[in-house]
Amino acid sequence: MMLKDAAPRMDKMWWHYPHLRNLNFFLFGAIVLQATNGYDGSMLNGLQSLAVWEDYFNKPTGASLGTLSSGTTFGGLLMLFPASYICDKFGRRWPIIAGSILTIIGAIIQGVAQNFGTFWAGRFIIGMGLALVNNAGPMLLAETAYPTQRPVLTSLYETSFPFGALIGALITFGSYYIDSTWAWRLPSLLQCFPAFIQIGLIYFCPESPRWLVAHGKIEEARAVLVKYHGGGDEDSLLVRLELAEIRAALQSENIKKSGKWIQWLKTKGNRHRLAIILFIPVITQLSGNRIISYYLHLILNGINITTTKDQLVINATLLASEVVSAVAIASYCEMFGRRRFFMIGVVGMLISFIPWTILSAFSQEGNFSNPGYGIGVVAMIYIFMIPYHVVAPLANLFLTEVAPYELRSKASALFQLMGQIIGLFSSYVNPIAMDAIGWKYYIVYCCVIAVEIVVVYFYFPETKGLSLEEISVIFEGEAAAVGAGAYRHGDMEDPAADQPRSLSDEKLGMEENVKSP
């Protein structure tokens, strides 16, 4: 029996059931983790349009601008591999709280900075905090969420990026009217606000049942599952099946000593997993989106839209459209599947990026004589971000599904490492290349997206409808000890294996059965 078959049906929406309402409320603290990341790029974008910020830091361009924007990248690189160890050692909750505290400290230093070095140091500390929370957050969501809601909740994690970016854009736009250094200090200080929400919610959030089982805390894991997945029913079939699957999978992984780094190369399945994990950041970070997130100012300058107010308005409205599209796509990720959405996203990005490149060429080569080309470029940027947000919400969901438990924190570290390397490349190369060759640089991204289409088509499997443990079958074959197979082979005692009950017999600890949303 698969988990989706054991999950009781819901007659009402999930918020009518106290155990799901409480669980999702606490998990919201993990969903908003990317808001700080999104705020960062949007804020830096907006600050480049503020004369008071440019004057204070001597109009940074090229390598200087790249150094400022890469402060968070360097901090993230320093913390990446320690973050993997910390998450394995201390769980998922406490690393998020520790990372949030680091983010608050960094934002304060950034906001009170007196020079270039101090501003960069604040961003470096923020990057360290982001590495911790971004390592632990997706794992907490994937490993703790109610089984039928796991895909949507994990996908919503990435949607907080454009939401945070929108808040950053609006705050920076508002500070346009402040005639002092507070025009950039205030947005810099407010970057720490999401971290307070994270700390307040994650402190009360349950720990990952899979982490608890892996550390021998079986009864604590069972208590979490009974309270938040079984609605208090000690005899819940769903809880018993979940716990049995987790224990069977972890027992199998321990036998194979799959927690070591070298295990990524030991089997064909793990090599396939590794290739996917390293390639996902290419799609989410190297498809042209980072030049929009961090250098929209330069793009708009390149099509002769140079006024501060116009740039800030375009930035804010673009991000508002991103939030809507990201949430809409994340809500339907389970309906259409991962691979199909990845294909729609990468093809859509290429279709919009080609005319973006052509119109930019006409605009710059024509010395901006036809403003219609510039308007067309802006329109293509808006359109581009829709298919991008078809792909972006799937990144962390697919990462947590592809990686087995014992390698999941390491997978997160590798995922972030690849993303940070690409981010470092983008921070230095993008502003220099855009200044040097203008629209011709966009051709590089068209070629990269074309390669992405080929890789997704041939190498990305479909994981729709499977639990984290059941997905192992895709990579390891039927020998993977998951679900009912584990029971048949006697790997795990399951009191319901011989006499499975129908859902109508399942006691939920509620007055009504629950129907899947």
XYZ file of C-alpha atoms in Angstrom:
517
model
C 0.000 0.000 0.000
C 1.305 3.470 -0.931
C 1.028 6.489 1.352
C -1.344 8.320 -0.974
C -3.710 5.320 -0.682
C -3.513 5.297 3.116
C -4.081 9.064 3.484
C -7.688 9.573 4.608
C -9.973 11.558 2.347
C -10.978 15.090 3.298
C -14.564 16.324 3.134
C -13.458 19.889 3.857
C -10.466 22.068 3.076
C -7.414 21.359 5.222
C -7.790 24.443 7.424
C -10.944 22.969 8.947
C -8.814 20.323 10.692
C -6.866 21.574 13.732
C -3.853 19.248 13.368
C -3.260 20.274 9.737
C -3.947 23.925 10.474
C -1.391 23.951 13.290
C 1.218 22.020 11.292
C 0.973 24.270 8.232
C 1.008 27.399 10.385
C 4.319 26.373 11.940
C 5.721 25.218 8.575
C 4.974 28.675 7.190
C 8.145 29.670 9.048
C 10.071 27.427 6.633
C 8.125 28.563 3.566
C 9.140 32.222 4.046
C 12.870 31.442 4.257
C 13.489 32.489 0.656
C 11.897 35.894 1.276
C 15.195 37.227 2.644
C 16.995 35.983 -0.453
C 14.451 37.586 -2.769
C 14.502 40.805 -0.780
C 18.288 40.926 -1.136
C 18.379 40.921 -4.931
C 15.453 43.309 -5.256
C 16.898 45.718 -2.699
C 20.293 45.802 -4.409
C 18.533 46.340 -7.727
C 16.596 49.254 -6.281
C 19.604 50.778 -4.521
C 21.409 51.031 -7.864
C 18.628 53.390 -8.977
C 19.076 55.654 -5.922
C 21.499 58.537 -6.435
C 22.163 58.816 -2.688
C 23.359 55.168 -2.540
C 25.492 55.505 -5.667
C 27.101 58.690 -4.368
C 27.778 57.195 -0.923
C 29.594 54.185 -2.423
C 31.267 56.121 -5.273
C 29.030 54.812 -8.068
C 30.114 51.131 -8.061
C 30.206 49.483 -11.492
C 31.709 46.349 -13.027
C 33.910 44.459 -10.540
C 33.024 46.800 -7.650
C 29.310 46.239 -8.164
C 29.961 42.517 -8.552
C 31.843 42.466 -5.247
C 28.937 44.111 -3.427
C 26.341 41.777 -4.878
C 28.516 38.705 -4.228
C 28.943 39.398 -0.507
C 26.107 36.992 0.301
C 27.592 34.467 -2.128
C 30.951 34.369 -0.334
C 29.223 34.022 3.026
C 27.128 31.190 1.678
C 30.161 29.379 0.297
C 31.887 29.518 3.682
C 28.881 28.008 5.460
C 27.749 25.433 2.891
C 29.511 22.282 4.049
C 29.338 23.099 7.778
C 25.593 23.583 7.196
C 25.288 20.006 5.951
C 26.971 18.685 9.102
C 24.941 20.975 11.376
C 21.645 19.831 9.832
C 22.581 16.159 10.236
C 23.773 16.690 13.812
C 21.196 19.111 15.229
C 18.120 18.528 13.084
C 16.217 20.898 10.822
C 14.715 23.412 13.271
C 17.760 24.716 15.147
C 19.857 25.443 12.031
C 16.983 27.586 10.730
C 16.860 29.512 14.004
C 20.667 29.945 14.048
C 20.703 31.063 10.409
C 17.921 33.557 11.081
C 19.933 35.076 13.950
C 22.946 35.458 11.647
C 20.726 37.166 9.075
C 19.510 39.670 11.665
C 23.088 40.475 12.721
C 24.188 40.898 9.100
C 21.256 43.160 8.208
C 22.021 45.437 11.161
C 25.695 45.734 10.166
C 24.662 46.385 6.551
C 22.199 49.075 7.606
C 24.627 51.026 9.803
C 27.588 50.627 7.408
C 29.946 53.594 7.162
C 31.915 52.389 4.155
C 32.118 49.842 1.356
C 33.860 47.218 3.533
C 31.302 47.317 6.333
C 28.406 47.082 3.901
C 30.061 44.059 2.283
C 30.730 42.452 5.692
C 27.046 42.707 6.590
C 26.132 41.015 3.339
C 28.734 38.305 3.995
C 27.121 37.454 7.353
C 23.672 37.453 5.739
C 25.013 34.937 3.218
C 26.159 32.656 6.044
C 22.704 32.759 7.584
C 21.009 32.123 4.267
C 23.184 29.048 3.650
C 22.026 27.537 6.945
C 18.328 28.217 6.483
C 18.320 27.249 2.808
C 19.947 23.917 3.660
C 17.511 23.040 6.428
C 14.274 24.653 5.214
C 13.353 22.453 2.226
C 14.223 19.321 4.204
C 11.996 20.363 7.122
C 9.104 20.969 4.720
C 9.567 17.759 2.741
C 10.133 15.536 5.780
C 7.439 16.991 8.064
C 4.560 18.054 5.817
C 1.376 15.997 5.577
C 1.987 13.455 2.771
C -0.646 14.696 0.310
C 0.362 18.326 0.895
C 4.140 17.831 0.701
C 4.530 18.715 -3.011
C 2.590 21.981 -2.738
C 4.202 23.087 0.538
C 7.716 22.349 -0.686
C 6.980 24.161 -3.957
C 5.639 27.183 -2.084
C 9.073 27.528 -0.472
C 10.471 29.093 -3.640
C 7.470 31.410 -4.084
C 8.562 33.386 -1.039
C 11.534 34.569 -3.147
C 9.464 36.836 -5.445
C 7.294 37.809 -2.470
C 10.364 38.991 -0.559
C 11.632 40.658 -3.715
C 8.321 42.505 -4.106
C 8.504 43.781 -0.521
C 12.096 44.886 -1.133
C 11.090 46.697 -4.324
C 8.215 48.504 -2.636
C 10.335 49.553 0.341
C 13.137 50.757 -1.935
C 10.599 52.602 -4.084
C 9.223 54.315 -0.990
C 12.711 55.289 0.155
C 13.167 57.108 -3.181
C 11.505 60.092 -1.513
C 13.920 60.153 1.471
C 16.623 62.751 0.953
C 19.342 61.253 3.168
C 21.353 58.058 3.635
C 18.258 56.563 5.273
C 17.060 56.053 1.693
C 19.338 52.978 1.600
C 19.872 52.336 5.313
C 16.194 51.678 5.999
C 15.784 49.004 3.264
C 19.067 47.436 4.408
C 17.905 47.175 8.027
C 14.462 45.840 7.113
C 16.064 42.857 5.396
C 16.094 41.163 8.800
C 12.296 41.303 9.234
C 11.500 37.848 7.731
C 14.076 36.312 10.087
C 12.000 37.322 13.125
C 8.959 35.561 11.639
C 11.065 32.466 10.979
C 12.360 32.309 14.545
C 8.892 32.805 16.043
C 7.297 29.988 14.032
C 10.118 27.463 13.722
C 10.710 27.455 17.487
C 7.267 25.822 17.902
C 7.441 23.692 14.738
C 7.802 19.898 15.134
C 11.152 18.385 14.233
C 11.464 16.217 11.130
C 10.192 12.687 11.951
C 12.797 11.264 9.596
C 15.610 13.006 11.443
C 14.199 11.752 14.753
C 14.041 8.157 13.476
C 17.574 8.398 12.070
C 18.802 9.397 15.543
C 16.986 6.597 17.331
C 14.163 8.782 18.678
C 11.422 6.494 17.396
C 8.805 7.397 20.005
C 9.333 11.127 19.467
C 8.909 10.624 15.731
C 5.767 8.597 16.298
C 4.378 11.286 18.607
C 4.939 13.943 15.928
C 3.245 11.826 13.259
C 0.301 10.946 15.511
C -0.257 14.572 16.523
C 0.167 16.288 13.160
C -0.605 13.578 10.573
C -2.993 11.300 12.450
C -5.019 13.974 14.198
C -4.275 12.386 17.571
C -5.332 8.880 16.544
C -2.808 6.472 18.086
C -3.954 3.689 15.753
C -3.846 5.680 12.489
C -3.045 3.493 9.481
C -1.357 6.458 7.762
C 0.959 7.016 10.734
C 1.861 3.342 11.009
C 2.597 3.146 7.290
C 4.687 6.329 7.354
C 6.720 5.202 10.327
C 7.276 1.751 8.846
C 8.404 3.207 5.495
C 10.793 5.628 7.157
C 12.338 2.927 9.363
C 12.648 0.489 6.455
C 14.289 3.065 4.191
C 16.712 4.247 6.851
C 17.605 0.676 7.791
C 18.388 -0.085 4.147
C 20.433 3.107 3.737
C 22.429 2.416 6.902
C 23.265 -1.067 5.637
C 24.633 0.502 2.460
C 26.477 3.180 4.492
C 24.906 5.682 2.140
C 25.637 8.694 4.332
C 29.201 9.071 3.017
C 30.061 11.555 0.279
C 31.621 8.835 -1.877
C 28.224 7.137 -2.153
C 27.214 9.699 -4.770
C 29.521 7.871 -7.177
C 29.000 4.267 -6.016
C 25.816 3.362 -7.880
C 24.253 4.255 -11.196
C 21.156 5.534 -9.388
C 23.177 7.876 -7.159
C 25.177 9.187 -10.112
C 21.905 9.955 -11.853
C 20.685 11.725 -8.705
C 23.922 13.721 -8.463
C 23.697 14.884 -12.071
C 20.135 16.113 -11.548
C 20.992 17.876 -8.268
C 23.917 19.720 -9.876
C 21.931 20.633 -12.972
C 18.835 22.078 -11.286
C 20.775 25.229 -10.192
C 21.829 25.710 -13.813
C 18.146 25.990 -14.713
C 17.224 28.247 -11.788
C 20.356 30.446 -11.725
C 21.834 30.483 -15.239
C 18.805 31.062 -17.437
C 19.004 34.851 -17.462
C 16.922 35.404 -14.361
C 19.831 36.714 -12.269
C 20.425 39.632 -14.606
C 16.805 40.573 -13.965
C 17.052 40.039 -10.205
C 20.315 41.930 -9.688
C 20.909 44.022 -12.821
C 17.511 45.139 -14.091
C 18.974 48.624 -13.731
C 21.555 47.807 -16.425
C 19.004 46.104 -18.690
C 16.747 49.146 -18.597
C 19.677 51.478 -19.155
C 20.487 49.377 -22.222
C 17.083 50.199 -23.768
C 17.167 53.868 -22.700
C 14.759 53.618 -19.746
C 16.946 55.554 -17.336
C 14.779 57.542 -14.915
C 14.841 56.294 -11.324
C 11.077 56.379 -10.921
C 10.402 54.405 -14.133
C 12.941 51.750 -13.166
C 11.531 51.332 -9.670
C 7.955 51.097 -10.978
C 8.940 48.424 -13.527
C 10.828 46.499 -10.826
C 7.853 46.568 -8.429
C 5.184 45.611 -10.995
C 7.384 42.862 -12.431
C 7.765 41.306 -9.003
C 4.030 41.530 -8.325
C 3.392 39.469 -11.472
C 6.077 37.001 -10.350
C 4.386 36.419 -6.992
C 1.048 35.636 -8.650
C 2.523 33.271 -11.245
C 4.784 31.494 -8.712
C 1.963 30.785 -6.245
C -0.373 29.652 -9.033
C 2.171 27.222 -10.467
C 3.176 25.840 -7.058
C -0.464 25.100 -6.272
C -0.793 22.803 -9.302
C 2.589 21.068 -9.266
C 1.062 17.750 -8.181
C -1.616 17.858 -10.845
C 0.714 18.174 -13.841
C 3.864 16.479 -12.538
C 7.476 17.612 -12.213
C 8.966 16.668 -15.571
C 6.137 18.224 -17.594
C 6.401 21.488 -15.663
C 10.176 21.551 -16.097
C 9.739 21.151 -19.862
C 7.061 23.846 -20.053
C 9.290 26.182 -18.067
C 12.539 25.818 -20.006
C 10.814 25.906 -23.405
C 8.824 28.964 -22.357
C 11.970 30.762 -21.192
C 13.672 30.178 -24.531
C 10.626 31.314 -26.502
C 10.576 34.615 -24.566
C 14.356 35.139 -24.387
C 14.904 35.008 -28.162
C 12.639 37.996 -28.954
C 14.029 39.777 -25.869
C 17.503 39.436 -27.429
C 16.351 40.513 -30.903
C 14.456 43.570 -29.654
C 17.421 44.607 -27.483
C 19.651 44.400 -30.569
C 17.283 46.554 -32.645
C 16.999 49.086 -29.819
C 20.734 49.478 -29.173
C 21.855 49.249 -32.804
C 19.228 51.838 -33.748
C 20.568 54.195 -31.071
C 17.221 53.988 -29.210
C 15.444 55.897 -31.976
C 12.392 53.610 -31.769
C 10.999 53.458 -28.193
C 8.743 50.578 -29.250
C 11.701 48.205 -29.135
C 12.352 49.130 -25.505
C 8.711 48.565 -24.628
C 8.928 45.193 -26.356
C 11.974 44.233 -24.268
C 10.135 45.116 -21.048
C 7.152 43.049 -22.205
C 9.412 40.046 -22.909
C 10.957 40.350 -19.438
C 7.477 40.172 -17.897
C 6.634 37.162 -20.071
C 9.983 35.455 -19.353
C 9.369 35.452 -15.599
C 6.164 33.411 -15.978
C 7.822 30.238 -17.371
C 10.749 30.850 -15.018
C 8.318 30.573 -12.125
C 6.999 27.366 -13.595
C 10.472 25.925 -12.948
C 11.633 27.751 -9.806
C 9.040 26.348 -7.335
C 9.942 22.810 -8.419
C 13.659 23.141 -7.656
C 13.678 22.377 -3.935
C 10.734 19.993 -4.230
C 12.562 17.913 -6.841
C 15.824 18.105 -4.872
C 14.261 16.654 -1.719
C 12.445 13.975 -3.716
C 15.488 12.848 -5.694
C 17.894 12.625 -2.726
C 17.555 9.734 -0.220
C 17.409 10.678 3.461
C 21.038 9.917 4.372
C 22.300 12.065 1.489
C 19.616 14.762 1.635
C 21.567 17.358 3.642
C 24.606 16.720 1.443
C 22.401 17.069 -1.620
C 21.199 20.408 -0.304
C 24.801 21.508 0.244
C 25.801 20.467 -3.288
C 22.692 22.142 -4.696
C 23.565 25.390 -2.928
C 27.256 25.086 -3.807
C 26.414 24.884 -7.497
C 24.015 27.782 -7.101
C 26.622 29.884 -5.276
C 29.283 29.158 -7.912
C 26.865 30.250 -10.613
C 25.931 33.254 -8.479
C 29.589 34.201 -8.120
C 30.042 33.906 -11.858
C 26.955 36.015 -12.460
C 27.947 38.668 -9.922
C 31.218 39.427 -11.708
C 30.574 38.441 -15.315
C 27.065 39.843 -15.810
C 27.766 43.551 -15.119
C 31.104 43.465 -16.960
C 29.706 41.627 -20.003
C 26.595 43.791 -20.178
C 28.737 46.936 -20.107
C 31.156 45.531 -22.697
C 28.983 43.811 -25.328
C 25.414 44.802 -24.451
C 22.669 42.751 -26.112
C 25.127 40.202 -27.568
C 25.569 38.767 -24.067
C 21.952 37.574 -24.131
C 22.851 35.084 -26.877
C 24.828 33.113 -24.269
C 21.674 32.611 -22.208
C 19.682 31.517 -25.249
C 22.261 28.760 -25.816
C 22.248 27.719 -22.143
C 18.449 27.397 -22.078
C 18.557 25.297 -25.263
C 20.919 22.860 -23.503
C 18.565 22.787 -20.500
C 15.701 21.630 -22.716
C 17.734 18.661 -23.945
C 18.858 17.619 -20.441
C 15.377 17.853 -18.914
C 13.833 15.870 -21.774
C 16.281 12.978 -21.576
C 17.347 12.802 -17.911
C 14.612 14.134 -15.596
C 12.257 11.388 -14.293
C 8.683 11.880 -13.102
C 8.127 11.634 -9.317
C 4.494 12.688 -9.148
C 2.355 10.823 -6.612
C 5.206 9.029 -4.819
C 6.387 9.355 -1.223
C 10.007 10.247 -0.459
C 10.784 6.598 0.232
C 8.897 5.262 -2.805
C 10.887 7.489 -5.175
C 13.961 5.322 -4.475
C 12.490 2.709 -6.810
C 13.009 5.079 -9.774
C 16.761 5.178 -9.167
C 17.488 1.879 -7.432
C 14.856 -0.406 -8.939
C 12.455 -2.708 -7.128
C 15.198 -3.747 -4.718
C 14.665 -0.489 -2.828
C 13.112 -1.368 0.524
C 10.143 0.936 0.664
C 6.454 0.734 1.455
C 4.731 -2.570 1.233
C 7.796 -4.185 -0.264
C 9.599 -3.669 3.023
C 6.789 -5.404 4.856
C 6.704 -8.344 2.470
C 10.386 -8.999 3.003
C 10.081 -8.665 6.755
C 12.305 -5.590 6.978
C 9.850 -3.858 9.264
C 7.053 -5.011 11.478
C 3.710 -3.692 10.212
C 0.616 -4.673 12.168
C -1.631 -3.647 9.290
C 0.215 -5.553 6.572
C -1.768 -8.780 6.801
C -5.145 -7.164 7.436
C -5.183 -3.759 5.741
C -8.142 -1.621 6.664
C -10.229 0.454 4.301
C -10.212 4.206 4.733
C -13.740 4.049 6.046
C -12.438 2.015 8.973
C -9.627 4.470 9.721
C -10.072 6.378 12.969
C -8.949 9.939 12.465
C -9.551 11.482 15.851
C -12.090 13.740 14.137
C -15.851 13.695 13.733
C -15.560 13.401 9.932
C -13.250 11.677 7.505
C -10.785 13.909 5.758
C -10.801 14.473 1.941
C -7.574 15.299 0.072
C -7.587 18.916 -1.118
